[in-house]
Tab-separated table of C-alpha atoms in Angstrom:
chain	number	residue	atom	x	y	z
A	1	MET	CA	8.642	-31.886	-59.266
A	2	THR	CA	11.531	-29.524	-58.657
A	3	ALA	CA	12.139	-27.641	-55.427
A	4	LEU	CA	11.419	-24.346	-57.218
A	5	LEU	CA	7.997	-25.531	-58.361
A	6	GLU	CA	7.186	-26.924	-54.912
A	7	GLN	CA	8.166	-23.588	-53.359
A	8	ALA	CA	5.908	-21.696	-55.749
A	9	LEU	CA	2.940	-24.030	-55.263
A	10	ALA	CA	3.251	-23.720	-51.481
A	11	LEU	CA	2.316	-20.036	-51.828
A	12	TYR	CA	-1.194	-21.097	-52.879
A	13	ALA	CA	-1.890	-23.287	-49.847
A	14	GLY	CA	-4.398	-20.792	-48.430
A	15	LEU	CA	-6.647	-20.652	-51.486
A	16	PRO	CA	-9.964	-22.500	-51.806
A	17	ALA	CA	-9.645	-26.081	-53.044
A	18	ALA	CA	-10.918	-25.309	-56.553
A	19	GLU	CA	-8.349	-22.564	-57.043
A	20	ARG	CA	-5.517	-24.717	-55.655
A	21	PHE	CA	-6.529	-27.504	-58.025
A	22	HIS	CA	-6.447	-25.100	-60.971
A	23	VAL	CA	-2.944	-23.890	-60.080
A	24	HIS	CA	-1.609	-27.418	-59.559
A	25	ALA	CA	-3.166	-28.536	-62.843
A	26	ARG	CA	-1.442	-25.645	-64.576
A	27	ALA	CA	1.867	-26.636	-63.013
A	28	SER	CA	1.592	-30.224	-64.210
A	29	SER	CA	0.252	-29.544	-67.700
A	30	ALA	CA	2.515	-26.735	-68.934
A	31	PRO	CA	6.333	-26.570	-69.236
A	32	LEU	CA	6.650	-23.418	-67.142
A	33	LEU	CA	10.135	-24.213	-65.860
A	34	SER	CA	11.424	-24.371	-69.441
A	35	VAL	CA	10.115	-20.842	-69.912
A	36	VAL	CA	11.746	-19.650	-66.683
A	37	GLU	CA	15.090	-21.111	-67.755
A	38	ARG	CA	15.143	-18.843	-70.810
A	39	MET	CA	14.113	-15.651	-69.028
A	40	PRO	CA	16.810	-13.011	-68.444
A	41	GLY	CA	17.009	-10.942	-65.278
A	42	GLY	CA	15.975	-7.351	-64.808
A	43	THR	CA	12.485	-5.992	-65.424
A	44	VAL	CA	10.055	-8.415	-67.043
A	45	ALA	CA	6.384	-8.375	-67.988
A	46	ASP	CA	4.150	-11.417	-67.495
A	47	ILE	CA	1.154	-10.750	-69.721
A	48	GLY	CA	-1.935	-12.808	-68.971
A	49	CYS	CA	-0.547	-14.004	-65.653
A	50	GLY	CA	-3.704	-15.724	-64.383
A	51	HIS	CA	-3.172	-16.920	-60.811
A	52	GLY	CA	0.446	-15.746	-61.054
A	53	LEU	CA	2.223	-19.109	-60.983
A	54	LEU	CA	4.716	-18.181	-63.696
A	55	SER	CA	5.289	-14.806	-62.029
A	56	ALA	CA	6.012	-16.593	-58.752
A	57	LEU	CA	8.499	-18.917	-60.450
A	58	LEU	CA	10.221	-15.967	-62.125
A	59	ALA	CA	10.509	-14.085	-58.828
A	60	LEU	CA	11.649	-17.054	-56.765
A	61	SER	CA	14.278	-18.111	-59.299
A	62	ASP	CA	15.890	-14.649	-59.349
A	63	PRO	CA	15.284	-12.349	-56.338
A	64	GLY	CA	16.744	-9.444	-58.310
A	65	ARG	CA	14.118	-9.734	-61.020
A	66	THR	CA	11.082	-7.398	-61.012
A	67	VAL	CA	7.937	-8.931	-62.501
A	68	HIS	CA	5.100	-6.737	-63.749
A	69	ALA	CA	2.168	-9.144	-64.035
A	70	VAL	CA	-1.197	-8.342	-65.585
A	71	ASP	CA	-4.420	-10.227	-66.271
A	72	PRO	CA	-7.923	-9.097	-67.302
A	73	ASP	CA	-9.697	-11.532	-64.955
A	74	PRO	CA	-10.308	-9.788	-61.603
A	75	ARG	CA	-10.898	-13.112	-59.823
A	76	LYS	CA	-7.521	-14.515	-60.788
A	77	VAL	CA	-5.715	-11.277	-59.990
A	78	GLU	CA	-7.265	-11.300	-56.513
A	79	TRP	CA	-6.189	-14.932	-55.936
A	80	ALA	CA	-2.708	-14.009	-57.153
A	81	ARG	CA	-2.536	-11.047	-54.780
A	82	ARG	CA	-3.538	-13.224	-51.832
A	83	SER	CA	-0.923	-15.824	-52.702
A	84	LEU	CA	2.022	-13.711	-53.829
A	85	GLY	CA	1.778	-10.904	-51.288
A	86	GLY	CA	5.097	-11.941	-49.777
A	87	LEU	CA	6.945	-11.528	-53.071
A	88	SER	CA	7.629	-7.799	-53.131
A	89	GLN	CA	9.203	-7.894	-56.581
A	90	VAL	CA	5.941	-9.076	-58.187
A	91	LYS	CA	3.741	-6.124	-59.177
A	92	LEU	CA	0.209	-7.307	-60.001
A	93	ALA	CA	-2.346	-5.344	-61.981
A	94	GLU	CA	-5.814	-6.046	-63.332
A	95	GLY	CA	-6.272	-5.188	-66.999
A	96	THR	CA	-4.712	-5.721	-70.393
A	97	VAL	CA	-1.223	-5.060	-71.642
A	98	GLU	CA	-2.615	-2.112	-73.584
A	99	ASP	CA	-4.189	-0.309	-70.620
A	100	ALA	CA	-2.216	-1.589	-67.608
A	101	LEU	CA	1.383	-1.885	-68.822
A	102	ALA	CA	1.957	0.004	-72.081
A	103	PRO	CA	1.313	3.477	-70.596
A	104	ARG	CA	3.624	2.822	-67.615
A	105	LEU	CA	6.472	0.820	-69.099
A	106	PRO	CA	7.240	1.996	-72.637
A	107	GLY	CA	10.622	0.589	-73.637
A	108	ALA	CA	11.380	-0.276	-69.995
A	109	CYS	CA	11.385	-4.094	-69.940
A	110	ASP	CA	14.318	-6.418	-70.418
A	111	ALA	CA	11.911	-9.207	-71.315
A	112	ALA	CA	8.257	-10.119	-71.680
A	113	VAL	CA	6.425	-13.422	-71.597
A	114	VAL	CA	3.041	-14.408	-72.998
A	115	CYS	CA	2.174	-17.949	-71.991
A	116	ASP	CA	-0.969	-19.574	-73.439
A	117	VAL	CA	-2.762	-16.276	-73.932
A	118	LEU	CA	-2.664	-15.300	-77.602
A	119	TYR	CA	-5.129	-17.988	-78.709
A	120	LEU	CA	-7.766	-16.482	-76.396
A	121	LEU	CA	-7.791	-13.196	-78.331
A	122	PRO	CA	-9.629	-12.572	-81.609
A	123	GLU	CA	-7.172	-13.322	-84.400
A	124	ALA	CA	-7.601	-9.847	-85.885
A	125	LYS	CA	-6.114	-8.377	-82.697
A	126	TRP	CA	-2.945	-10.482	-82.714
A	127	PRO	CA	-0.763	-8.093	-84.765
A	128	GLY	CA	-1.622	-5.085	-82.609
A	129	PHE	CA	-1.181	-7.095	-79.418
A	130	LEU	CA	2.280	-8.251	-80.477
A	131	ARG	CA	3.294	-4.714	-81.453
A	132	THR	CA	2.171	-3.507	-78.014
A	133	VAL	CA	4.359	-6.146	-76.369
A	134	HIS	CA	7.244	-5.040	-78.587
A	135	GLY	CA	6.733	-1.487	-77.322
A	136	LEU	CA	7.382	-2.601	-73.741
A	137	LEU	CA	10.838	-3.914	-74.549
A	138	LYS	CA	14.213	-2.298	-74.638
A	139	PRO	CA	16.046	-2.686	-77.974
A	140	GLY	CA	17.183	-6.297	-78.083
A	141	GLY	CA	14.825	-7.244	-75.248
A	142	ARG	CA	13.685	-10.859	-75.152
A	143	PHE	CA	10.148	-12.017	-75.868
A	144	LEU	CA	9.076	-15.518	-74.851
A	145	LEU	CA	5.832	-16.633	-76.489
A	146	LYS	CA	4.543	-20.042	-75.351
A	147	GLU	CA	1.604	-21.335	-77.357
A	148	VAL	CA	-0.001	-24.584	-78.436
A	149	GLU	CA	0.930	-25.556	-81.965
A	150	ALA	CA	-1.688	-26.352	-84.593
A	151	ASP	CA	0.080	-29.396	-85.993
A	152	GLY	CA	-2.979	-31.499	-86.820
A	153	SER	CA	-2.095	-34.119	-84.228
A	154	TRP	CA	-4.381	-35.711	-81.655
A	155	LYS	CA	-2.627	-33.510	-79.078
A	156	HIS	CA	-3.721	-30.447	-81.043
A	157	ARG	CA	-7.360	-31.638	-81.145
A	158	LYS	CA	-7.258	-32.563	-77.459
A	159	ALA	CA	-5.951	-29.112	-76.552
A	160	LEU	CA	-8.788	-27.386	-78.404
A	161	ALA	CA	-11.389	-29.591	-76.729
A	162	GLN	CA	-9.838	-29.009	-73.310
A	163	GLU	CA	-9.799	-25.257	-73.744
A	164	TRP	CA	-13.399	-25.254	-74.943
A	165	VAL	CA	-14.343	-26.906	-71.659
A	166	MET	CA	-12.287	-24.437	-69.600
A	167	VAL	CA	-13.527	-21.350	-71.454
A	168	SER	CA	-17.049	-22.078	-72.654
A	169	LEU	CA	-18.327	-24.777	-70.318
A	170	LEU	CA	-16.682	-24.071	-66.955
A	171	GLY	CA	-15.768	-20.410	-67.395
A	172	ARG	CA	-12.400	-21.028	-65.715
A	173	THR	CA	-10.502	-19.101	-68.398
A	174	LYS	CA	-11.513	-15.702	-69.726
A	175	ALA	CA	-11.520	-15.365	-73.504
A	176	SER	CA	-12.513	-12.522	-75.793
A	177	GLY	CA	-13.457	-14.317	-78.972
A	178	GLY	CA	-10.367	-16.355	-79.777
A	179	MET	CA	-9.719	-20.115	-79.515
A	180	VAL	CA	-7.465	-20.155	-82.585
A	181	LEU	CA	-4.239	-22.147	-82.839
A	182	LYS	CA	-1.632	-21.629	-85.567
A	183	PRO	CA	1.201	-23.669	-87.096
A	184	ARG	CA	4.674	-22.443	-86.207
A	185	ALA	CA	5.460	-21.011	-89.660
A	186	GLU	CA	2.516	-18.614	-89.366
A	187	MET	CA	3.489	-17.683	-85.822
A	188	GLU	CA	7.053	-16.892	-86.877
A	189	ALA	CA	5.711	-14.680	-89.672
A	190	LEU	CA	3.443	-12.805	-87.246
A	191	LEU	CA	6.338	-12.203	-84.867
A	192	SER	CA	8.519	-10.920	-87.689
A	193	GLU	CA	5.793	-8.535	-88.868
A	194	ALA	CA	5.491	-7.178	-85.308
A	195	GLY	CA	9.187	-6.286	-85.207
A	196	PHE	CA	10.657	-9.387	-83.590
A	197	ALA	CA	13.564	-11.492	-84.751
A	198	VAL	CA	12.867	-15.135	-83.909
A	199	ARG	CA	16.045	-16.637	-82.469
A	200	GLU	CA	14.808	-20.079	-81.462
A	201	VAL	CA	11.710	-22.256	-81.729
A	202	VAL	CA	11.630	-24.891	-78.987
A	203	ASP	CA	9.408	-27.962	-79.074
A	204	LEU	CA	8.261	-28.505	-75.479
A	205	GLY	CA	5.560	-31.090	-76.120
A	206	ARG	CA	7.537	-34.176	-75.166
A	207	GLY	CA	6.108	-35.728	-72.028
A	208	TYR	CA	2.886	-33.706	-72.301
A	209	THR	CA	-0.446	-34.388	-73.983
A	210	THR	CA	-0.350	-30.886	-75.483
A	211	PRO	CA	1.881	-29.769	-78.396
A	212	HIS	CA	3.623	-26.960	-76.528
A	213	VAL	CA	5.972	-24.747	-78.512
A	214	LEU	CA	8.076	-21.809	-77.312
A	215	TYR	CA	9.169	-18.935	-79.545
A	216	VAL	CA	12.252	-17.129	-78.289
A	217	ALA	CA	12.396	-13.752	-80.012
A	218	GLU	CA	14.243	-10.469	-79.760
A	219	ALA	CA	12.868	-6.960	-80.154
A	220	SER	CA	14.477	-5.570	-83.271
A	221	VAL	CA	15.777	-2.021	-83.235
A	222	ALA	CA	13.370	0.253	-85.100
């Protein structure tokens, strides 16, 4: 575990044990530091921030970065507020990107990140969601989309089963009718249709039991 991750996890020491466990499990099961490494400075949006661990990492790794973080789950936003209150550059809001960020930050962000969120939305809403994210970005702004790849592997099947437990059985993750994973070719096509130019597709699954993949895209000029 790196010093940056340890520093971020220390912020959650005051939370109840179940919430601390959830945050630590997130830290160990997802390649968040690989996402942080590819994030530019300036104003960024963390969409679907959950407990705010990625937002904390983004803020701690660059004190000059402003992070606008949003999540529709009021419980997680409250835990994030309790934990990240000392990070003045993290601005937390309850809601969706459509109602909490798009009206306030049109074309204002240098970058946006969506990390393990898209699959929780109904598939029919994906194109509109991605276009809304595009609308937050300055021309040429960076979009980091971290998802689980539908590659037919045992890791893919394990990820679906795990998320079913978290969403449907335990209610630890809030979904709105999704639970769909896509192969990378379809994801690249969706990003292109939403106005993004995909610059890099990074396989981050090595060392994990989940087929993580990161799409590094750029907001094309309209």
